[in-house]
Short mmCIF file of C-alpha atoms in Angstrom, two decimals:
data_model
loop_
_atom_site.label_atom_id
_atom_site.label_comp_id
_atom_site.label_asym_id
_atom_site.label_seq_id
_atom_site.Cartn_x
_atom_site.Cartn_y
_atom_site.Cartn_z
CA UNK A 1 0.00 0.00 0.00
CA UNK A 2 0.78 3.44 -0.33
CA UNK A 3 1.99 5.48 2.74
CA UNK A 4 0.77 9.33 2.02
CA UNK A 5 1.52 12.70 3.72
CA UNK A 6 -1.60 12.86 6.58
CA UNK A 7 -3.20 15.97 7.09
CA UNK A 8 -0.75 18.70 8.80
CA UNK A 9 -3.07 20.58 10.69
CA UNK A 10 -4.61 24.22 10.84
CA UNK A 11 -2.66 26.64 8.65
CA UNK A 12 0.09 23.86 7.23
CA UNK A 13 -0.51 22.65 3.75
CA UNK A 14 3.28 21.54 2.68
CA UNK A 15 6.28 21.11 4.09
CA UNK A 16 10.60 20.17 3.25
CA UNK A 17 11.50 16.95 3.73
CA UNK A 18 14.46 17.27 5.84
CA UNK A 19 15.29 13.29 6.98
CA UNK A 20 14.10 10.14 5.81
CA UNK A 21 14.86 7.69 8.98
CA UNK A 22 13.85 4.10 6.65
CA UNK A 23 15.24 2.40 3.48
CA UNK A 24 13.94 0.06 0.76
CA UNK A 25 13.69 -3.07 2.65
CA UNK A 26 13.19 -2.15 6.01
CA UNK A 27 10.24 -4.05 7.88
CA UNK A 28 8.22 -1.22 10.02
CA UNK A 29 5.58 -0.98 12.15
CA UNK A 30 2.65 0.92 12.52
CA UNK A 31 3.04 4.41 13.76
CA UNK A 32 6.81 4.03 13.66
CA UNK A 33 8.60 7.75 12.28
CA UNK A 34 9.80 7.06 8.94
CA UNK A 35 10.91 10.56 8.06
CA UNK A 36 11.08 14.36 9.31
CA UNK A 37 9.14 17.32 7.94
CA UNK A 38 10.00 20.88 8.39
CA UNK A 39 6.57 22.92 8.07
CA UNK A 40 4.58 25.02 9.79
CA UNK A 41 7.77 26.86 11.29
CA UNK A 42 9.02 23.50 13.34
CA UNK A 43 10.31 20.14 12.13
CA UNK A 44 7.85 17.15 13.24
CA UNK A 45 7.68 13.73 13.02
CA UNK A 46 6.14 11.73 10.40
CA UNK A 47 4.71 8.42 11.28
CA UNK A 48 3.63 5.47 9.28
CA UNK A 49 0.26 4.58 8.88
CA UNK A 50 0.74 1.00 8.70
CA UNK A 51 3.31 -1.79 9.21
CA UNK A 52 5.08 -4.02 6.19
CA UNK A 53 8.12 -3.99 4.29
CA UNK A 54 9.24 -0.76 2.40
CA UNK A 55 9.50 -1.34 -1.08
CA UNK A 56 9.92 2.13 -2.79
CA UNK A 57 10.69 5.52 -1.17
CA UNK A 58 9.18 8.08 -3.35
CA UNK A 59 10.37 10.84 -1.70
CA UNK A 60 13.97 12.63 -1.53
CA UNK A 61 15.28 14.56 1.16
CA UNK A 62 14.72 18.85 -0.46
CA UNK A 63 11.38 17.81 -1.65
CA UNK A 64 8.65 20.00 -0.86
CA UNK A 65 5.25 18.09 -0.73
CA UNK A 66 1.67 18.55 0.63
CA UNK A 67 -0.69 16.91 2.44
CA UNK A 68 -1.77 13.31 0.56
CA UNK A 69 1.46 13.19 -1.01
CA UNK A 70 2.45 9.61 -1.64
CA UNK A 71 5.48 9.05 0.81
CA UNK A 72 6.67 5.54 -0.09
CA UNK A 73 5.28 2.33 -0.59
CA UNK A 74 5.27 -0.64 1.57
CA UNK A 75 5.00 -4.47 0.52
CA UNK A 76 2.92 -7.56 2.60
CA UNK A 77 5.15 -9.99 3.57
CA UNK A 78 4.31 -11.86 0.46
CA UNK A 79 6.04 -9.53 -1.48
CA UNK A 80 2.86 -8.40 -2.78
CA UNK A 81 2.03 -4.77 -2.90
CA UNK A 82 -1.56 -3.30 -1.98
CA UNK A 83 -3.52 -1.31 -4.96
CA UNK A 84 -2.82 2.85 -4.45
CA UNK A 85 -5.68 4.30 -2.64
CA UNK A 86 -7.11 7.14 -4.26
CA UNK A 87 -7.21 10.39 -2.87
CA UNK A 88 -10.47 12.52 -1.06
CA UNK A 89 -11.32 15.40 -2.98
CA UNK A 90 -10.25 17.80 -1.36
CA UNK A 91 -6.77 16.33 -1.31
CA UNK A 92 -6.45 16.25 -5.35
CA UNK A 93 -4.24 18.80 -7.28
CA UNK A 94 -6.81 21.07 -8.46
CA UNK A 95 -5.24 23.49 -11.63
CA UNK A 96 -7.50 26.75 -12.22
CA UNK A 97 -9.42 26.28 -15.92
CA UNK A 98 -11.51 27.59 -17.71
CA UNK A 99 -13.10 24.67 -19.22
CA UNK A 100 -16.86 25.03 -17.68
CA UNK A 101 -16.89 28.54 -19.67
CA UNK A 102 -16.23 27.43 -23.12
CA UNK A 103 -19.76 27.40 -24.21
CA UNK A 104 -20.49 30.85 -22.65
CA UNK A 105 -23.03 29.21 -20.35
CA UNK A 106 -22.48 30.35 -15.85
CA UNK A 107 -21.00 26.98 -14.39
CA UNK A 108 -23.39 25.06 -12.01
CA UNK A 109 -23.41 26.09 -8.67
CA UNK A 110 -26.24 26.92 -6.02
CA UNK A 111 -27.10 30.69 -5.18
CA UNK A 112 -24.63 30.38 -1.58
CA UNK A 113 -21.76 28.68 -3.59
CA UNK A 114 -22.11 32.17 -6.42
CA UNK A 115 -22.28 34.58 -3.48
CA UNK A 116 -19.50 33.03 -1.46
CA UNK A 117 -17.61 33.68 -4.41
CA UNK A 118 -18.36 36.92 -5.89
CA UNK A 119 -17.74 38.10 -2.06
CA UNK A 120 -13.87 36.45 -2.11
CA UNK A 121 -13.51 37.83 -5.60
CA UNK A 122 -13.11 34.17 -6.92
CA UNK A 123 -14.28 33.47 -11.12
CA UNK A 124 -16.39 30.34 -10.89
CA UNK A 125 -15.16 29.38 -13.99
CA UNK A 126 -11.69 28.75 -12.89
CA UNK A 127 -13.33 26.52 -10.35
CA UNK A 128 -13.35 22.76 -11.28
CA UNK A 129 -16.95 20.97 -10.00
CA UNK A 130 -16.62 17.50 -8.07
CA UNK A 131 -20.44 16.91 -8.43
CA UNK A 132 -22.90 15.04 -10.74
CA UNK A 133 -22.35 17.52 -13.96
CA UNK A 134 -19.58 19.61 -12.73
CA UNK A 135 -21.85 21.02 -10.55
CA UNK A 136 -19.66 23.38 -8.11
CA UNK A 137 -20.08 23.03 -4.52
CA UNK A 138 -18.89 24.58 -1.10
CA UNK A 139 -15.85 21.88 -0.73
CA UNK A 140 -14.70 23.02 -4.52
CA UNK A 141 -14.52 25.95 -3.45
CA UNK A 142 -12.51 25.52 -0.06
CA UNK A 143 -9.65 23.60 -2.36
CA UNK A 144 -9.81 26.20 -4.75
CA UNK A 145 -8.79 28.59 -1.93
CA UNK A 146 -6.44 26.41 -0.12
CA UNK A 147 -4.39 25.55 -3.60
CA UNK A 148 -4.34 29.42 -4.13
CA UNK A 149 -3.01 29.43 -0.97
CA UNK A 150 -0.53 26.97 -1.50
CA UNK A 151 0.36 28.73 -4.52
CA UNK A 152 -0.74 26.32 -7.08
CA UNK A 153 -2.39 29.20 -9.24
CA UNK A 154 -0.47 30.94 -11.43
CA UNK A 155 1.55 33.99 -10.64
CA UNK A 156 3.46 36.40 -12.52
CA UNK A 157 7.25 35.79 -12.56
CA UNK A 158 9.32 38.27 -9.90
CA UNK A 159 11.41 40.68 -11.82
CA UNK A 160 14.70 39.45 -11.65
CA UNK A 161 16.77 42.41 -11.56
CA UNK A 162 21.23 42.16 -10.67
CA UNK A 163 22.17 44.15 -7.72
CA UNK A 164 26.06 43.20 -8.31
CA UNK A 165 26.48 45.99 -11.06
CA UNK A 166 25.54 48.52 -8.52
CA UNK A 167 28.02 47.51 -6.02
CA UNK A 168 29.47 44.46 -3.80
CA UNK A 169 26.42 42.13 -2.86
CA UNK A 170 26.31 38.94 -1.14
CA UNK A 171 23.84 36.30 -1.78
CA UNK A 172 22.24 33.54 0.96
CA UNK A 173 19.22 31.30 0.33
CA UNK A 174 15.72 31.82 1.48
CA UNK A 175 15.31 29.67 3.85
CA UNK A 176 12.16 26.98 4.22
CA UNK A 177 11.04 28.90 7.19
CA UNK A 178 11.60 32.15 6.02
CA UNK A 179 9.37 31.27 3.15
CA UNK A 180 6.49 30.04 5.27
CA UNK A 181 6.64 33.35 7.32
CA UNK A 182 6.60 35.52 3.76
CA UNK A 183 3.47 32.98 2.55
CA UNK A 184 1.26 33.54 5.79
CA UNK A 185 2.28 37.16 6.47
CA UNK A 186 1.29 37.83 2.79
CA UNK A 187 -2.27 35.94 3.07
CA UNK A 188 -2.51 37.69 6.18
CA UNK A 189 -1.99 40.94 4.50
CA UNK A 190 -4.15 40.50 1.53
CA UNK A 191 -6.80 38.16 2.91
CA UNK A 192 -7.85 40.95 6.26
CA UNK A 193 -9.25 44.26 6.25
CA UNK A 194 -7.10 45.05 9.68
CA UNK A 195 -7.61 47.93 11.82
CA UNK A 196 -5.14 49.12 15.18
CA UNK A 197 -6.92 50.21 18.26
CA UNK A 198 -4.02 51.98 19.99
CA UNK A 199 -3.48 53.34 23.98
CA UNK A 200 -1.29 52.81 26.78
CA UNK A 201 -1.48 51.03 30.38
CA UNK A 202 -0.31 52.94 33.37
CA UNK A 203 2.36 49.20 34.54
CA UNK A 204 3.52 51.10 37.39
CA UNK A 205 1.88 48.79 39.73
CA UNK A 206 2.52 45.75 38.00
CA UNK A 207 6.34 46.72 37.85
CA UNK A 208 6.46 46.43 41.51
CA UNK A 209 4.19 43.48 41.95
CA UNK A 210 6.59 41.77 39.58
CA UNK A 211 9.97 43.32 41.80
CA UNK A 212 8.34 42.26 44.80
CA UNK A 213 7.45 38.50 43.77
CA UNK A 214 10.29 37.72 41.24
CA UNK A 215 12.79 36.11 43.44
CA UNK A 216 9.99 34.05 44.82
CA UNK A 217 9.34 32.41 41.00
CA UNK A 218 13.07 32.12 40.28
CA UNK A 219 13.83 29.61 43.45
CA UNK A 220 10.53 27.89 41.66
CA UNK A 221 12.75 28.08 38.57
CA UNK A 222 10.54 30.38 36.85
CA UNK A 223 10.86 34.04 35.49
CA UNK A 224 7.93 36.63 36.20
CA UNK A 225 7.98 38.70 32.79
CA UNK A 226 5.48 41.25 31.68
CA UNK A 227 4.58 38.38 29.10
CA UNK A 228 3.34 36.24 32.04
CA UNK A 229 1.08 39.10 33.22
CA UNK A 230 -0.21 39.80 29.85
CA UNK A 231 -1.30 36.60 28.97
CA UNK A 232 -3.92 36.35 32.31
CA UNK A 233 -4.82 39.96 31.31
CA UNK A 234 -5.38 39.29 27.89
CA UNK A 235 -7.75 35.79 29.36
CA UNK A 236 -9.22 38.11 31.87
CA UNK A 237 -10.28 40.71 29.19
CA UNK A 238 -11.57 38.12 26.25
CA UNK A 239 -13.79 36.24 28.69
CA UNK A 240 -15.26 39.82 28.78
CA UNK A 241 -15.28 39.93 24.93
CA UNK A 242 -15.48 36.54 23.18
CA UNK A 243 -15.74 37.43 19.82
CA UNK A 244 -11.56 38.26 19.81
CA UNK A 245 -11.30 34.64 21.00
CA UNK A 246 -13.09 33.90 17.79
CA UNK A 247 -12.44 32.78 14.03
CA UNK A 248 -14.31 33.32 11.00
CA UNK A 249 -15.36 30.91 8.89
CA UNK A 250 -15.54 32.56 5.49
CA UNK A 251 -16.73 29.29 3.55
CA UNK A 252 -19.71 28.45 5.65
CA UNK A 253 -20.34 32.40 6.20
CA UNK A 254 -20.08 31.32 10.30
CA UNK A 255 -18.15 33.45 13.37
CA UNK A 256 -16.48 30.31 15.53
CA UNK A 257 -16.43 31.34 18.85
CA UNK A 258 -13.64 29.62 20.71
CA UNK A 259 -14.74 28.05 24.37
CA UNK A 260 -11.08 27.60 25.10
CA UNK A 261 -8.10 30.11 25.57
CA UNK A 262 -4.97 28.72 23.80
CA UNK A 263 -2.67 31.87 23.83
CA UNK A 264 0.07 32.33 21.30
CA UNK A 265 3.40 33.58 22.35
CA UNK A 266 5.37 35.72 19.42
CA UNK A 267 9.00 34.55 19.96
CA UNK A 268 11.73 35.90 17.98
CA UNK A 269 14.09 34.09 17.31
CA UNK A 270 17.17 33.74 15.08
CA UNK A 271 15.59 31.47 12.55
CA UNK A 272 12.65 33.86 12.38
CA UNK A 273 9.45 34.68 14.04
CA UNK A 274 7.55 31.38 15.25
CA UNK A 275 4.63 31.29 17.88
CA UNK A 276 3.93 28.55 19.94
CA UNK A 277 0.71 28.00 21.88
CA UNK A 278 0.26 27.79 25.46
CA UNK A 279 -3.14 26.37 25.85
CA UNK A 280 -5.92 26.73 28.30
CA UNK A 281 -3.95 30.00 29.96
CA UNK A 282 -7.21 30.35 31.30
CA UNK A 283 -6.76 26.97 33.70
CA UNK A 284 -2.98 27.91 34.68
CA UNK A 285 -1.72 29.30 38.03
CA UNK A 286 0.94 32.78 37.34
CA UNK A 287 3.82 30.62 38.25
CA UNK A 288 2.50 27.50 36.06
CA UNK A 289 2.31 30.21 32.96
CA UNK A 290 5.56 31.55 33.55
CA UNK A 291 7.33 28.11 33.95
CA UNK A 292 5.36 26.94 30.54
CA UNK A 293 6.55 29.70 28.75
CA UNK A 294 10.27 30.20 29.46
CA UNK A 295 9.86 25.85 28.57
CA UNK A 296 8.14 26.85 25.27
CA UNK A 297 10.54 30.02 24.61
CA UNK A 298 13.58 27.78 24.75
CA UNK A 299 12.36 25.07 22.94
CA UNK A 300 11.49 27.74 19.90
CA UNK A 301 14.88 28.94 20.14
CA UNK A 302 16.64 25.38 19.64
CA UNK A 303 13.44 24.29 17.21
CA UNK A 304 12.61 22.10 19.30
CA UNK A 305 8.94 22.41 19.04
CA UNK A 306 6.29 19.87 17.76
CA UNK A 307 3.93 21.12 15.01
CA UNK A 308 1.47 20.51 17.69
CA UNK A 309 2.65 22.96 19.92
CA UNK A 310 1.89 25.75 17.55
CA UNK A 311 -1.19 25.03 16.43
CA UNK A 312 -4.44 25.61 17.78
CA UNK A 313 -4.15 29.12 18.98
CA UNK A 314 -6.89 31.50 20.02
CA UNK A 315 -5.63 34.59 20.45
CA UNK A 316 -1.85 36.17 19.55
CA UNK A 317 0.18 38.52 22.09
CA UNK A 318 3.80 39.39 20.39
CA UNK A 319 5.94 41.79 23.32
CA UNK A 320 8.73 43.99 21.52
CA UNK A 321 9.18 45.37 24.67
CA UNK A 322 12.51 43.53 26.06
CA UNK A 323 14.25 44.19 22.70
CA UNK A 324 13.27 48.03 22.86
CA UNK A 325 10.70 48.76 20.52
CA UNK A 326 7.85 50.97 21.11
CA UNK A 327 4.75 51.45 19.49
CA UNK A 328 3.80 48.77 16.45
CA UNK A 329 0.90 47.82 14.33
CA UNK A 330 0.92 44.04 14.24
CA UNK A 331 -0.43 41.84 11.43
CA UNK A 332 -3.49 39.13 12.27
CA UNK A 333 -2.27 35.86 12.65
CA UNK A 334 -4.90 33.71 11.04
CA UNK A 335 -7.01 32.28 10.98
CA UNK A 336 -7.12 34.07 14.29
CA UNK A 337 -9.61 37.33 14.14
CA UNK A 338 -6.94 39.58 16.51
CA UNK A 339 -3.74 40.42 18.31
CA UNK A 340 -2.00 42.42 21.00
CA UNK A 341 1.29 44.08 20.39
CA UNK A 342 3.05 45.54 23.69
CA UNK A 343 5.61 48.10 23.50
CA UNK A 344 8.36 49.14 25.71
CA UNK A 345 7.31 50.67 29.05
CA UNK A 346 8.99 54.15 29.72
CA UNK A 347 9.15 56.39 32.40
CA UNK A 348 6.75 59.48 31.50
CA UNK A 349 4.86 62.25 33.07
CA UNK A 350 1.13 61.86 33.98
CA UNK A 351 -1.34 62.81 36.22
CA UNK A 352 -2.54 61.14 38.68
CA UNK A 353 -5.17 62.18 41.40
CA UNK A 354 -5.06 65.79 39.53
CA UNK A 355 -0.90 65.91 40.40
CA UNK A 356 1.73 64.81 37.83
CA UNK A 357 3.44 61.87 38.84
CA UNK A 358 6.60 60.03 37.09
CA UNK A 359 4.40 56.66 35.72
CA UNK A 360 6.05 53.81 33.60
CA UNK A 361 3.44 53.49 30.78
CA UNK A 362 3.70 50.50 27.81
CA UNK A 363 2.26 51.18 24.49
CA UNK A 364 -0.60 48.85 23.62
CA UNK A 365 -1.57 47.99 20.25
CA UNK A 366 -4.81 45.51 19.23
CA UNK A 367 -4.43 44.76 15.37
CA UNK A 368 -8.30 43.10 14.64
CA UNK A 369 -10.16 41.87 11.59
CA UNK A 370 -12.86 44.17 10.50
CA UNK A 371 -14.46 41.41 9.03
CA UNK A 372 -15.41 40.34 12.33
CA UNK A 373 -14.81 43.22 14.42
CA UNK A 374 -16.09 46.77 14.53
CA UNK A 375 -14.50 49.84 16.08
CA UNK A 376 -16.47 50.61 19.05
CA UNK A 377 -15.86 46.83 20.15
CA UNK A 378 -12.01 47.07 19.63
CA UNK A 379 -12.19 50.04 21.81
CA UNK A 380 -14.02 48.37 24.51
CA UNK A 381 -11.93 45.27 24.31
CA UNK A 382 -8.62 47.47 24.77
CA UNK A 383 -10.57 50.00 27.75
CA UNK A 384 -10.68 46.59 29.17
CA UNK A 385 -7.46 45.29 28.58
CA UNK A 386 -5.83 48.55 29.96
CA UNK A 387 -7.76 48.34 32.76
CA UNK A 388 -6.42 44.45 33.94
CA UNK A 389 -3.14 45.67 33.42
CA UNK A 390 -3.48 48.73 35.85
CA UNK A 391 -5.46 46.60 38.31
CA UNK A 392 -3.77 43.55 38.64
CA UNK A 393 -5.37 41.61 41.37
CA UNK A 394 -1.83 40.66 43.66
CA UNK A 395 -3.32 36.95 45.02
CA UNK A 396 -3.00 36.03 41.40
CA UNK A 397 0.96 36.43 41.66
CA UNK A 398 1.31 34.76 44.96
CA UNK A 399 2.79 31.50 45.33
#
């Protein structure tokens, strides 16, 4: 039988083969890892999906393949080899044509399935039709976007243009991760109509609640960072306002609100950005946060993560603050709906009681989808958010 690429999850459609752990010959088991996959901004583990004798790998280490890909194939013990089975649907290379125009006659597809896509701006007649008569339905339509995604459609070909004849240049490759970040930050870009609420949060008191308790978290082996605090503000303030803990489902014209609080964590690292997921935040103790997310900072840094561990994430907080940067607008991660960008915290006049007092305040950016989200609610959501930060309840930081 045929061994093929399972699905990879929310947001990963491909990855680089990086190892292949079997050869032609081998006997394996069921479940055993037969190669690595770098995708999704970590390298995972690829198991097989049944046991037998490898007869063919069809696969080389540099190939970049997608989900239903045909890894290798593995032989029965009686040397026979099981027939190839065929592919779902929505796992078939689907090529834009314009076949179902020729005559001049609309393709077939139901009122929703024409709406969906005049609102995404999508020609049904580059759509191919899975149904009885080419009929075009709501699961075409999903593969259509996810190959234009992928970037099976055609593009136009980059201007290639030679820096060296202006002066001294040196040249490094792209790397696989690199190009994942460009691919999402572009959909990202292109796919949301994005909006930044901005403001500031007076952190004076959190400062010295985190002076005061810190030493107490380090002989726990934990650091108390501003991240920690944000991430129970940011819990605190969505309960308050699910529909930022929410998704929307474009395809089946649906808002998903999210029951659960899986928090991602913008680390930046030297490979690039990544963001793992610490999930339920909402069900985690201070010190149980902060110890989970020094684990998952390190583990980013050394990639080191499972594709699993940055997947599933509700809500995005990226903190420029320890490298130095203030203000920023940043970009959606999707299919998340927003985001909070913190800024460094500096030492500024403001008033206080009616006096002017010396107050350390953090710029505080929300980034939202105003697909989803309308103004007024992004400035009640950040009112709020301000607001947790400035009144910090202290028996959440004790130990």
């Amino acid at each position: 039988m045929d061994i093929r690429l399972p699905n990879l999850g929310e947001g990963a459609d491909s990855g680089v083969v990086v190892s292949i752990l079997v050869k032609a010959g081998d006997s394996i088991q069921k479940e055993q890892t037969i190669l690595e996959l770098e995708t999704e901004k970590a390298v995972g583990s690829i198991p097989s999906s049944a046991a037998g004798i490898v007869q063919q790998i069809r696969v080389n280490i540099g190939d970049k393949i997608s989900s239903g890909a045909v890894l290798m194939t593995l032989a029965e013990s009686t040397g026979t080899v099981a027939a190839p089975v065929p592919l779902p649907v929505a796992l078939r290379p689907v090529k834009p044509t314009a076949s179902h125009s020729i005559s001049g006659i609309p393709p077939a597809a139901s009122p929703t399935v024409r709406r969906m896509a005049e609102q995404l701006g999508i020609p049904l007649a580059q759509v191919p039709g899975s149904a009885h008569g080419g009929r075009i339905t709501v699961e075409d339509l999903r593969a259509y976007i996810q190959n234009l995604q992928a970037g099976d459609a055609p593009k136009p070909a980059p201007a290639q243009i030679d820096f060296a004849k202006f002066g001294p240049v040196v040249k490094r490759p792209v790397s696989q991760l690199r190009k994942t970040i460009a691919r999402r930050m572009s959909a990202s870009w292109a796919a949301v109509p994005r909006v930044t609420q901005f403001d500031e949060a007076d952190i004076t008191g959190l400062n010295e609640l985190r002076k005061k308790f810190a030493p107490a978290y380090e002989k726990q082996g934990a650091k108390l960072t501003l991240t920690v605090f944000a991430i129970k503000a940011v819990v605190q303030t969505l309960k308050k306002h699910p529909l930022f803990n929410s998704s929307l489902d474009e395809a089946a014209g649906e808002i998903v609100l999210k029951e659960y609080f899986h928090i991602g964590i913008a680390v930046d690292t030297e490979h690039g950005l990544m963001v793992p997921v610490i999930r339920d935040a909402d069900k985690k103790s201070l010190l149980q946060l902060a110890k989970e997310l020094d684990d998952l900072a390190g583990k980013t840094r050394d990639r080191k993560l499972t594709t699993e561990q940055m997947q599933g994430g509700s809500f995005t907080i990226s903190n420029q603050g320890g490298i130095g940067g203030g203000a920023f607008t940043p970009i959606v991660n999707l299919p998340e709906v927003a985001i909070l960008g913190l800024g460094r915290g500096a030492l500024k006049p403001a008033v206080v009681a009616g006096k002017i007092e010396p107050r350390w305040l953090m710029p505080v950016a929300v980034s939202y989808d105003h697909r989803a989200i309308d103004g007024g609610s992004a400035a009640r959501f950040t009112v709020d958010l301000v607001a947790a930060f400035q009144n910090f309840d202290a028996k959440e930081v004790q130990i």
